[in-house]
PDB file of C-alpha atoms and ligand atoms in Angstrom:
ATOM      1  CA  MET A1140      -1.549 120.884  -4.788  1.00 85.00           C
ATOM      2  CA  ALA A1141       1.416 121.980  -2.819  1.00 96.00           C
ATOM      3  CA  LEU A1142       4.064 123.489  -5.232  1.00 98.00           C
ATOM      4  CA  LEU A1143       6.644 123.722  -2.161  1.00 98.00           C
ATOM      5  CA  SER A1144       6.566 121.515   0.643  1.00 98.00           C
ATOM      6  CA  VAL A1145       9.173 122.277   3.453  1.00 98.00           C
ATOM      7  CA  GLN A1146       9.244 119.080   5.462  1.00 98.00           C
ATOM      8  CA  ASN A1147      11.392 118.729   8.496  1.00 98.00           C
ATOM      9  CA  VAL A1148      13.861 121.154   7.812  1.00 98.00           C
ATOM     10  CA  THR A1149      16.152 121.797  10.487  1.00 98.00           C
ATOM     11  CA  MET A1150      19.483 124.203   9.902  1.00 98.00           C
ATOM     12  CA  ARG A1151      21.961 124.217  12.858  1.00 98.00           C
ATOM     13  CA  PHE A1152      24.937 126.478  13.037  1.00 97.00           C
ATOM     14  CA  GLY A1153      27.251 125.216  15.711  1.00 94.00           C
ATOM     15  CA  GLY A1154      25.125 125.347  18.787  1.00 93.00           C
ATOM     16  CA  LEU A1155      22.571 127.510  17.333  1.00 96.00           C
ATOM     17  CA  LEU A1156      19.271 125.940  15.888  1.00 97.00           C
ATOM     18  CA  ALA A1157      18.575 128.606  13.435  1.00 98.00           C
ATOM     19  CA  ASN A1158      15.563 126.421  11.947  1.00 98.00           C
ATOM     20  CA  ASP A1159      13.981 123.506  14.160  1.00 98.00           C
ATOM     21  CA  ASN A1160      11.954 120.934  12.350  1.00 98.00           C
ATOM     22  CA  ILE A1161      10.003 123.415  10.138  1.00 98.00           C
ATOM     23  CA  SER A1162       7.193 121.833   8.132  1.00 98.00           C
ATOM     24  CA  PHE A1163       4.567 123.658   5.658  1.00 98.00           C
ATOM     25  CA  ASP A1164       3.086 123.351   2.384  1.00 98.00           C
ATOM     26  CA  VAL A1165       2.684 126.262   0.022  1.00 98.00           C
ATOM     27  CA  PRO A1166      -0.141 125.776  -2.392  1.00 98.00           C
ATOM     28  CA  GLU A1167       0.270 126.396  -6.018  1.00 97.00           C
ATOM     29  CA  GLY A1168      -0.868 129.822  -7.127  1.00 97.00           C
ATOM     30  CA  SER A1169      -1.053 131.110  -3.272  1.00 98.00           C
ATOM     31  CA  ILE A1170       0.458 133.915  -1.417  1.00 98.00           C
ATOM     32  CA  PHE A1171       1.988 132.494   1.605  1.00 98.00           C
ATOM     33  CA  ALA A1172       3.897 134.458   4.213  1.00 98.00           C
ATOM     34  CA  VAL A1173       6.411 133.436   6.588  1.00 97.00           C
ATOM     35  CA  ILE A1174       6.601 136.053   9.546  1.00 95.00           C
ATOM     36  CA  GLY A1175       8.434 136.167  13.083  1.00 92.00           C
ATOM     37  CA  PRO A1176      10.711 138.355  15.190  1.00 90.00           C
ATOM     38  CA  ASN A1177      14.608 139.525  14.211  1.00 91.00           C
ATOM     39  CA  GLY A1178      16.624 136.344  14.209  1.00 93.00           C
ATOM     40  CA  ALA A1179      13.768 133.854  14.472  1.00 94.00           C
ATOM     41  CA  GLY A1180      15.416 132.051  11.199  1.00 97.00           C
ATOM     42  CA  LYS A1181      13.228 133.113   8.205  1.00 97.00           C
ATOM     43  CA  THR A1182      15.906 133.923   5.857  1.00 97.00           C
ATOM     44  CA  THR A1183      18.176 130.973   6.957  1.00 97.00           C
ATOM     45  CA  LEU A1184      14.838 128.893   5.785  1.00 98.00           C
ATOM     46  CA  PHE A1185      14.641 130.654   2.506  1.00 97.00           C
ATOM     47  CA  ASN A1186      18.548 129.793   1.824  1.00 96.00           C
ATOM     48  CA  SER A1187      17.544 126.309   2.684  1.00 97.00           C
ATOM     49  CA  ILE A1188      14.793 126.429   0.096  1.00 97.00           C
ATOM     50  CA  ALA A1189      16.465 128.182  -2.478  1.00 96.00           C
ATOM     51  CA  GLY A1190      19.891 126.180  -2.188  1.00 94.00           C
ATOM     52  CA  SER A1191      22.456 128.930  -0.928  1.00 92.00           C
ATOM     53  CA  LEU A1192      22.497 126.446   2.237  1.00 95.00           C
ATOM     54  CA  LYS A1193      22.127 122.846   2.609  1.00 96.00           C
ATOM     55  CA  PRO A1194      19.811 121.896   5.732  1.00 97.00           C
ATOM     56  CA  THR A1195      21.403 119.919   8.632  1.00 97.00           C
ATOM     57  CA  SER A1196      18.064 117.504   8.030  1.00 98.00           C
ATOM     58  CA  GLY A1197      15.011 117.717   6.348  1.00 98.00           C
ATOM     59  CA  LYS A1198      13.421 117.803   2.841  1.00 98.00           C
ATOM     60  CA  VAL A1199      12.453 120.514   0.475  1.00 98.00           C
ATOM     61  CA  VAL A1200      10.173 119.543  -2.530  1.00 98.00           C
ATOM     62  CA  PHE A1201       9.431 121.460  -5.362  1.00 98.00           C
ATOM     63  CA  ASP A1202       6.698 120.446  -7.758  1.00 97.00           C
ATOM     64  CA  GLY A1203       6.971 117.083  -6.558  1.00 97.00           C
ATOM     65  CA  GLN A1204      10.542 116.471  -6.804  1.00 97.00           C
ATOM     66  CA  PRO A1205      13.157 116.743  -3.853  1.00 97.00           C
ATOM     67  CA  ILE A1206      15.347 119.760  -4.299  1.00 97.00           C
ATOM     68  CA  THR A1207      17.052 119.598  -0.821  1.00 97.00           C
ATOM     69  CA  GLY A1208      20.739 120.637  -1.334  1.00 91.00           C
ATOM     70  CA  LEU A1209      20.893 121.127  -4.736  1.00 95.00           C
ATOM     71  CA  PRO A1210      22.836 124.099  -6.219  1.00 93.00           C
ATOM     72  CA  GLN A1211      20.892 127.639  -6.246  1.00 91.00           C
ATOM     73  CA  ALA A1212      21.293 127.570 -10.272  1.00 90.00           C
ATOM     74  CA  ALA A1213      19.843 124.164 -10.219  1.00 93.00           C
ATOM     75  CA  ILE A1214      16.927 124.990  -8.210  1.00 95.00           C
ATOM     76  CA  ALA A1215      16.453 128.517 -10.284  1.00 92.00           C
ATOM     77  CA  SER A1216      16.124 126.428 -13.406  1.00 91.00           C
ATOM     78  CA  ARG A1217      13.324 124.831 -12.183  1.00 95.00           C
ATOM     79  CA  GLY A1218      11.718 127.993 -11.678  1.00 95.00           C
ATOM     80  CA  LEU A1219      12.250 128.800  -7.749  1.00 97.00           C
ATOM     81  CA  ILE A1220      13.724 132.248  -7.996  1.00 95.00           C
ATOM     82  CA  ARG A1221      14.452 134.349  -5.138  1.00 92.00           C
ATOM     83  CA  THR A1222      15.139 138.117  -4.037  1.00 89.00           C
ATOM     84  CA  TYR A1223      17.356 139.230  -1.180  1.00 86.00           C
ATOM     85  CA  GLN A1224      16.702 140.980   2.034  1.00 82.00           C
ATOM     86  CA  LEU A1225      19.393 143.296   0.890  1.00 81.00           C
ATOM     87  CA  VAL A1226      19.102 144.797  -2.388  1.00 81.00           C
ATOM     88  CA  GLN A1227      21.884 143.226  -4.740  1.00 85.00           C
ATOM     89  CA  LEU A1228      21.419 145.083  -8.253  1.00 89.00           C
ATOM     90  CA  PHE A1229      24.391 145.933 -10.707  1.00 90.00           C
ATOM     91  CA  LYS A1230      24.635 149.516  -9.448  1.00 91.00           C
ATOM     92  CA  ASP A1231      26.468 150.806 -12.558  1.00 92.00           C
ATOM     93  CA  LEU A1232      24.002 149.345 -15.154  1.00 93.00           C
ATOM     94  CA  THR A1233      21.016 150.809 -16.002  1.00 95.00           C
ATOM     95  CA  VAL A1234      17.567 150.001 -14.796  1.00 96.00           C
ATOM     96  CA  ALA A1235      16.336 148.027 -17.905  1.00 96.00           C
ATOM     97  CA  GLU A1236      19.935 146.188 -18.060  1.00 94.00           C
ATOM     98  CA  ASN A1237      19.666 144.915 -14.588  1.00 94.00           C
ATOM     99  CA  VAL A1238      16.415 143.162 -15.665  1.00 94.00           C
ATOM    100  CA  GLU A1239      17.979 141.812 -18.873  1.00 92.00           C
ATOM    101  CA  ILE A1240      20.585 139.943 -16.814  1.00 88.00           C
ATOM    102  CA  GLY A1241      17.337 138.392 -14.869  1.00 86.00           C
ATOM    103  CA  PHE A1242      16.466 136.501 -18.548  1.00 84.00           C
ATOM    104  CA  HIS A1243      19.693 134.878 -18.862  1.00 73.00           C
ATOM    105  CA  ARG A1244      18.201 131.446 -17.218  1.00 59.00           C
ATOM    106  CA  VAL A1245      15.788 131.243 -20.233  1.00 53.00           C
ATOM    107  CA  THR A1246      17.930 132.271 -23.310  1.00 58.00           C
ATOM    108  CA  ARG A1247      20.614 130.675 -25.053  1.00 59.00           C
ATOM    109  CA  GLY A1248      24.103 131.604 -26.472  1.00 60.00           C
ATOM    110  CA  GLY A1249      27.276 132.247 -25.262  1.00 61.00           C
ATOM    111  CA  VAL A1250      30.281 134.456 -25.399  1.00 61.00           C
ATOM    112  CA  GLY A1251      30.924 132.914 -29.159  1.00 63.00           C
ATOM    113  CA  SER A1252      27.553 134.291 -30.077  1.00 64.00           C
ATOM    114  CA  ALA A1253      27.821 137.428 -28.490  1.00 65.00           C
ATOM    115  CA  LEU A1254      30.874 138.278 -30.504  1.00 68.00           C
ATOM    116  CA  LEU A1255      29.693 136.937 -33.875  1.00 71.00           C
ATOM    117  CA  ARG A1256      26.103 138.143 -33.292  1.00 74.00           C
ATOM    118  CA  PRO A1257      24.222 135.722 -35.703  1.00 78.00           C
ATOM    119  CA  ARG A1258      20.797 136.945 -36.409  1.00 83.00           C
ATOM    120  CA  TRP A1259      18.994 134.932 -33.921  1.00 83.00           C
ATOM    121  CA  PHE A1260      21.218 136.332 -31.282  1.00 80.00           C
ATOM    122  CA  ARG A1261      20.306 139.769 -32.104  1.00 83.00           C
ATOM    123  CA  GLU A1262      16.537 139.016 -32.263  1.00 86.00           C
ATOM    124  CA  GLN A1263      16.843 137.443 -28.952  1.00 83.00           C
ATOM    125  CA  GLU A1264      18.683 140.613 -27.585  1.00 85.00           C
ATOM    126  CA  GLU A1265      15.821 142.520 -29.184  1.00 89.00           C
ATOM    127  CA  SER A1266      13.368 140.428 -27.409  1.00 89.00           C
ATOM    128  CA  ILE A1267      15.058 140.393 -24.475  1.00 91.00           C
ATOM    129  CA  ALA A1268      15.181 144.266 -24.450  1.00 92.00           C
ATOM    130  CA  ARG A1269      11.511 144.405 -25.233  1.00 94.00           C
ATOM    131  CA  LYS A1270      10.270 142.161 -22.419  1.00 94.00           C
ATOM    132  CA  ALA A1271      12.738 143.805 -19.808  1.00 95.00           C
ATOM    133  CA  ARG A1272      10.657 147.133 -20.745  1.00 96.00           C
ATOM    134  CA  GLU A1273       7.272 145.608 -20.442  1.00 96.00           C
ATOM    135  CA  LEU A1274       8.371 144.112 -16.999  1.00 96.00           C
ATOM    136  CA  LEU A1275       9.619 147.480 -16.094  1.00 97.00           C
ATOM    137  CA  ALA A1276       6.197 148.720 -16.775  1.00 96.00           C
ATOM    138  CA  PHE A1277       4.466 145.766 -15.120  1.00 95.00           C
ATOM    139  CA  VAL A1278       5.968 146.994 -11.763  1.00 94.00           C
ATOM    140  CA  GLY A1279       5.682 150.758 -12.467  1.00 94.00           C
ATOM    141  CA  LEU A1280       9.553 151.578 -13.445  1.00 96.00           C
ATOM    142  CA  GLY A1281       8.537 152.187 -17.006  1.00 96.00           C
ATOM    143  CA  ASP A1282       9.839 155.688 -16.952  1.00 96.00           C
ATOM    144  CA  GLN A1283      13.242 154.941 -15.250  1.00 96.00           C
ATOM    145  CA  ALA A1284      14.332 152.063 -17.857  1.00 96.00           C
ATOM    146  CA  ASP A1285      17.265 153.936 -18.888  1.00 97.00           C
ATOM    147  CA  MET A1286      18.223 155.445 -15.197  1.00 97.00           C
ATOM    148  CA  ILE A1287      21.656 154.130 -13.889  1.00 96.00           C
ATOM    149  CA  ALA A1288      20.157 151.571 -11.098  1.00 95.00           C
ATOM    150  CA  ASP A1289      21.987 153.216  -8.293  1.00 95.00           C
ATOM    151  CA  LYS A1290      20.188 156.389  -8.891  1.00 95.00           C
ATOM    152  CA  LEU A1291      16.779 154.962  -8.469  1.00 94.00           C
ATOM    153  CA  PRO A1292      15.204 155.555  -4.782  1.00 91.00           C
ATOM    154  CA  TYR A1293      15.543 152.684  -2.660  1.00 89.00           C
ATOM    155  CA  GLY A1294      11.912 151.480  -2.758  1.00 89.00           C
ATOM    156  CA  ARG A1295      12.003 151.475  -6.348  1.00 92.00           C
ATOM    157  CA  GLN A1296      15.420 149.462  -6.590  1.00 93.00           C
ATOM    158  CA  ARG A1297      13.547 146.829  -4.374  1.00 91.00           C
ATOM    159  CA  LEU A1298      10.559 147.026  -7.233  1.00 93.00           C
ATOM    160  CA  LEU A1299      13.595 146.319  -9.651  1.00 95.00           C
ATOM    161  CA  GLU A1300      14.784 143.434  -8.133  1.00 93.00           C
ATOM    162  CA  VAL A1301      11.236 141.925  -8.280  1.00 94.00           C
ATOM    163  CA  ALA A1302      11.290 142.793 -12.166  1.00 95.00           C
ATOM    164  CA  ARG A1303      14.617 140.894 -12.386  1.00 94.00           C
ATOM    165  CA  ALA A1304      13.419 138.095 -10.751  1.00 94.00           C
ATOM    166  CA  LEU A1305      10.081 138.020 -12.907  1.00 95.00           C
ATOM    167  CA  ALA A1306      12.480 137.917 -15.881  1.00 93.00           C
ATOM    168  CA  ALA A1307      13.518 134.437 -14.882  1.00 91.00           C
ATOM    169  CA  GLU A1308       9.946 133.445 -15.357  1.00 92.00           C
ATOM    170  CA  PRO A1309       9.521 132.153 -11.935  1.00 96.00           C
ATOM    171  CA  ARG A1310       6.751 129.289 -10.787  1.00 97.00           C
ATOM    172  CA  LEU A1311       7.569 130.142  -7.147  1.00 98.00           C
ATOM    173  CA  ILE A1312       8.908 133.780  -6.279  1.00 97.00           C
ATOM    174  CA  LEU A1313      10.703 133.995  -2.805  1.00 97.00           C
ATOM    175  CA  LEU A1314      10.517 137.548  -1.828  1.00 96.00           C
ATOM    176  CA  ASP A1315      12.802 138.284   1.523  1.00 95.00           C
ATOM    177  CA  GLU A1316      11.246 141.408   2.969  1.00 94.00           C
ATOM    178  CA  PRO A1317      10.473 143.502   0.122  1.00 93.00           C
ATOM    179  CA  ALA A1318       8.882 145.943   1.880  1.00 93.00           C
ATOM    180  CA  ALA A1319      12.028 146.745   4.120  1.00 90.00           C
ATOM    181  CA  GLY A1320      12.911 150.453   3.740  1.00 88.00           C
ATOM    182  CA  LEU A1321       9.760 151.252   1.787  1.00 90.00           C
ATOM    183  CA  ASN A1322       7.280 153.966   2.484  1.00 91.00           C
ATOM    184  CA  THR A1323       3.603 153.845   2.822  1.00 92.00           C
ATOM    185  CA  GLN A1324       2.985 154.856  -0.499  1.00 91.00           C
ATOM    186  CA  GLU A1325       5.794 152.098  -2.154  1.00 90.00           C
ATOM    187  CA  THR A1326       4.663 149.654   0.039  1.00 93.00           C
ATOM    188  CA  ALA A1327       0.867 149.999  -1.281  1.00 93.00           C
ATOM    189  CA  ALA A1328       2.473 149.793  -4.780  1.00 92.00           C
ATOM    190  CA  LEU A1329       4.384 146.753  -3.595  1.00 94.00           C
ATOM    191  CA  ALA A1330       1.089 145.046  -2.581  1.00 95.00           C
ATOM    192  CA  ASP A1331      -0.574 145.729  -5.926  1.00 96.00           C
ATOM    193  CA  VAL A1332       2.748 144.256  -7.734  1.00 96.00           C
ATOM    194  CA  ILE A1333       2.565 141.138  -5.837  1.00 97.00           C
ATOM    195  CA  HIS A1334      -0.903 140.591  -6.419  1.00 97.00           C
ATOM    196  CA  ARG A1335      -0.570 141.009  -9.952  1.00 96.00           C
ATOM    197  CA  VAL A1336       2.485 138.796 -10.209  1.00 96.00           C
ATOM    198  CA  ASN A1337      -0.042 136.558  -8.403  1.00 97.00           C
ATOM    199  CA  GLU A1338      -2.524 136.705 -10.915  1.00 96.00           C
ATOM    200  CA  ARG A1339      -0.241 135.971 -13.603  1.00 94.00           C
ATOM    201  CA  GLY A1340      -0.096 132.667 -12.074  1.00 95.00           C
ATOM    202  CA  VAL A1341       3.171 132.908  -9.831  1.00 97.00           C
ATOM    203  CA  THR A1342       3.342 131.321  -6.399  1.00 98.00           C
ATOM    204  CA  VAL A1343       4.572 133.723  -3.802  1.00 98.00           C
ATOM    205  CA  LEU A1344       6.340 132.966  -0.752  1.00 98.00           C
ATOM    206  CA  LEU A1345       7.061 136.195   1.309  1.00 97.00           C
ATOM    207  CA  ILE A1346       9.140 137.002   4.480  1.00 96.00           C
ATOM    208  CA  GLU A1347       7.875 140.482   5.682  1.00 92.00           C
ATOM    209  CA  HIS A1348       7.657 142.466   8.814  1.00 86.00           C
ATOM    210  CA  ASP A1349       5.141 144.846   7.633  1.00 87.00           C
ATOM    211  CA  MET A1350       2.197 143.363   9.302  1.00 86.00           C
ATOM    212  CA  GLY A1351      -0.189 145.671   7.287  1.00 88.00           C
ATOM    213  CA  LEU A1352       1.223 144.201   3.724  1.00 93.00           C
ATOM    214  CA  VAL A1353       1.098 140.562   5.244  1.00 94.00           C
ATOM    215  CA  MET A1354      -2.487 140.719   6.411  1.00 93.00           C
ATOM    216  CA  LYS A1355      -3.233 142.112   3.072  1.00 93.00           C
ATOM    217  CA  VAL A1356      -1.802 140.005   0.526  1.00 97.00           C
ATOM    218  CA  ALA A1357      -1.320 136.595   2.129  1.00 97.00           C
ATOM    219  CA  GLN A1358      -3.726 133.771   2.097  1.00 97.00           C
ATOM    220  CA  ARG A1359      -1.707 131.979   4.822  1.00 97.00           C
ATOM    221  CA  ILE A1360       0.921 132.454   7.111  1.00 97.00           C
ATOM    222  CA  ALA A1361       3.439 130.681   9.229  1.00 97.00           C
ATOM    223  CA  VAL A1362       5.043 132.052  11.974  1.00 95.00           C
ATOM    224  CA  LEU A1363       8.594 131.460  13.249  1.00 95.00           C
ATOM    225  CA  ASP A1364      10.150 132.146  16.633  1.00 93.00           C
ATOM    226  CA  PHE A1365      13.516 130.929  17.942  1.00 93.00           C
ATOM    227  CA  GLY A1366      13.619 128.639  15.184  1.00 96.00           C
ATOM    228  CA  LYS A1367      10.581 127.056  15.547  1.00 96.00           C
ATOM    229  CA  LYS A1368       6.904 127.473  13.685  1.00 97.00           C
ATOM    230  CA  ILE A1369       4.794 128.211  16.313  1.00 95.00           C
ATOM    231  CA  ALA A1370       1.971 128.828  14.464  1.00 95.00           C
ATOM    232  CA  GLU A1371       0.188 128.652  10.715  1.00 97.00           C
ATOM    233  CA  GLY A1372      -3.168 129.652   9.598  1.00 96.00           C
ATOM    234  CA  THR A1373      -4.941 132.340   7.773  1.00 97.00           C
ATOM    235  CA  PRO A1374      -4.138 135.932   8.309  1.00 95.00           C
ATOM    236  CA  ASP A1375      -7.425 136.018  10.860  1.00 94.00           C
ATOM    237  CA  GLU A1376      -6.229 132.817  12.785  1.00 94.00           C
ATOM    238  CA  ILE A1377      -2.894 134.578  12.928  1.00 93.00           C
ATOM    239  CA  ARG A1378      -3.989 137.802  14.174  1.00 89.00           C
ATOM    240  CA  SER A1379      -5.775 136.220  17.019  1.00 88.00           C
ATOM    241  CA  HIS A1380      -3.452 133.296  17.856  1.00 89.00           C
ATOM    242  CA  PRO A1381      -2.165 133.821  21.741  1.00 87.00           C
ATOM    243  CA  ASP A1382       1.108 132.200  20.836  1.00 85.00           C
ATOM    244  CA  VAL A1383       1.730 134.723  18.359  1.00 85.00           C
ATOM    245  CA  LEU A1384       0.535 137.392  20.258  1.00 82.00           C
ATOM    246  CA  THR A1385       2.736 136.793  23.193  1.00 79.00           C
ATOM    247  CA  ALA A1386       5.865 135.552  21.200  1.00 72.00           C
ATOM    248  CA  TYR A1387       5.686 137.885  18.376  1.00 67.00           C
ATOM    249  CA  LEU A1388       4.385 141.030  19.743  1.00 60.00           C
ATOM    250  CA  GLY A1389       4.622 140.725  23.480  1.00 61.00           C
ATOM    251  CA  GLY A1390       1.105 140.568  23.757  1.00 47.00           C
ATOM    252  CA  VAL A1391      -0.001 143.725  22.007  1.00 49.00           C
ATOM    253  CA  GLU A1392      -2.876 143.404  19.768  1.00 48.00           C
ATOM    254  CA  MET A1393      -1.800 143.043  16.122  1.00 52.00           C
ATOM    255  CA  ALA A1394      -2.529 145.966  13.767  1.00 51.00           C
ATOM    256  CA  ASP A1395      -4.634 145.148  10.704  1.00 50.00           C
ATOM    257  CA  GLY A1396      -3.156 147.438   8.492  1.00 42.00           C
TER     258      GLY A1396
HETATM  259  N1  LIG B1420      25.664 131.650   7.963  1.00 77.34           N
HETATM  260  C1  LIG B1420      25.450 131.738   9.515  1.00 77.34           C
HETATM  261  N2  LIG B1420      26.062 131.213  10.603  1.00 77.34           N
HETATM  262  C2  LIG B1420      25.923 131.209  11.763  1.00 77.34           C
HETATM  263  N3  LIG B1420      24.790 131.735  12.160  1.00 77.34           N
HETATM  264  C3  LIG B1420      24.012 132.280  11.122  1.00 77.34           C
HETATM  265  C4  LIG B1420      23.973 132.291   9.990  1.00 77.34           C
HETATM  266  N4  LIG B1420      22.911 132.838   9.210  1.00 77.34           N
HETATM  267  C5  LIG B1420      22.135 132.968  10.339  1.00 77.34           C
HETATM  268  N5  LIG B1420      22.722 132.830  11.486  1.00 77.34           N
HETATM  269  C6  LIG B1420      21.767 133.143  12.639  1.00 77.34           C
HETATM  270  O1  LIG B1420      20.910 132.381  12.783  1.00 77.34           O
HETATM  271  C7  LIG B1420      19.895 132.999  13.280  1.00 77.34           C
HETATM  272  C8  LIG B1420      18.318 133.115  12.456  1.00 77.34           C
HETATM  273  O2  LIG B1420      19.050 134.036  11.424  1.00 77.34           O
HETATM  274  P1  LIG B1420      18.185 134.545  10.196  1.00 77.34           P
HETATM  275  O3  LIG B1420      19.145 135.712   9.610  1.00 77.34           O
HETATM  276  O4  LIG B1420      17.496 133.503   9.293  1.00 77.34           O
HETATM  277  O5  LIG B1420      16.960 135.344  10.928  1.00 77.34           O
HETATM  278  P2  LIG B1420      15.863 136.240  10.295  1.00 77.34           P
HETATM  279  O6  LIG B1420      14.520 135.550  10.991  1.00 77.34           O
HETATM  280  O7  LIG B1420      15.674 136.320   8.784  1.00 77.34           O
HETATM  281  O8  LIG B1420      16.153 137.704  11.064  1.00 77.34           O
HETATM  282  P3  LIG B1420      15.858 139.302  10.140  1.00 77.34           P
HETATM  283  O9  LIG B1420      14.192 139.272  10.439  1.00 77.34           O
HETATM  284  O10 LIG B1420      16.462 139.812  11.282  1.00 77.34           O
HETATM  285  O11 LIG B1420      15.950 139.363   8.897  1.00 77.34           O
HETATM  286  C9  LIG B1420      20.110 134.317  13.796  1.00 77.34           C
HETATM  287  O12 LIG B1420      20.572 133.883  15.081  1.00 77.34           O
HETATM  288  C10 LIG B1420      21.480 134.477  12.768  1.00 77.34           C
HETATM  289  O13 LIG B1420      22.540 135.157  13.896  1.00 77.34           O
HETATM  290 MG1  LIG B1421      16.129 137.891   7.464  1.00 77.34          MG
END
């Protein structure tokens, strides 16, 4: 069954059709990638799915329910969590604290309980601190938990963003170019993390320019070009798709990483 169904989504900015009638289904439990040249409309599509933009027309269905145009927080609370193309961390907080913030969707208590600190609140905080460290170990940042986030090398900041997104216990995680700026070793670590996230039962929707990574992790790929979906298929189908080769790569054979 499709966990996410994108149905005829169109997003117009003035005269620009950033997304033109885009449809695809992301099967529950899969790793699905959206690729395409710069400006193809990939991030715009994520914005429409995750609720930071309301599409001009079309429908987004998550777990059988329409979510089109709902506020981002409402969509997140249903289990659809995204990361951003540009790292968005709390730079002055520690690595662990950045992950702890990600848990707030699934915890209770407000300012009152933070001041009074009843026992359940302290226990909740301890449990969050423990789970944050587990997630950091999971993405390979276990040794950097107490470092200030800003001091982490860039590639590791991206892994920290993934850990924070996982803290919200997503059913579907949207990753916008998680490998941007990563070296070969970091990209390999990221591929491993994506696989293990997926093995935990989380469906993954990934925007990525790194073709080696896409071909390695994705089961299905949709290709955007100038706002339109020009192809969809398995990595093998996409690798040899004539429209993809000309539009996306200018006719050059696609590397298989
Ligand atoms: N809020 C906006 N207002 C106006 N135009 C926008 C807005 N957001 C994106 N665009 C335009 O829409 C088009 C698609 O942009 P988008 O960021 O979705 O591309 P992308 O595929 O994510 O590209 P990249 O690979 O460079 O991240 C671009 O021409 C961009 O300038
Ligand atoms: Mg983008």
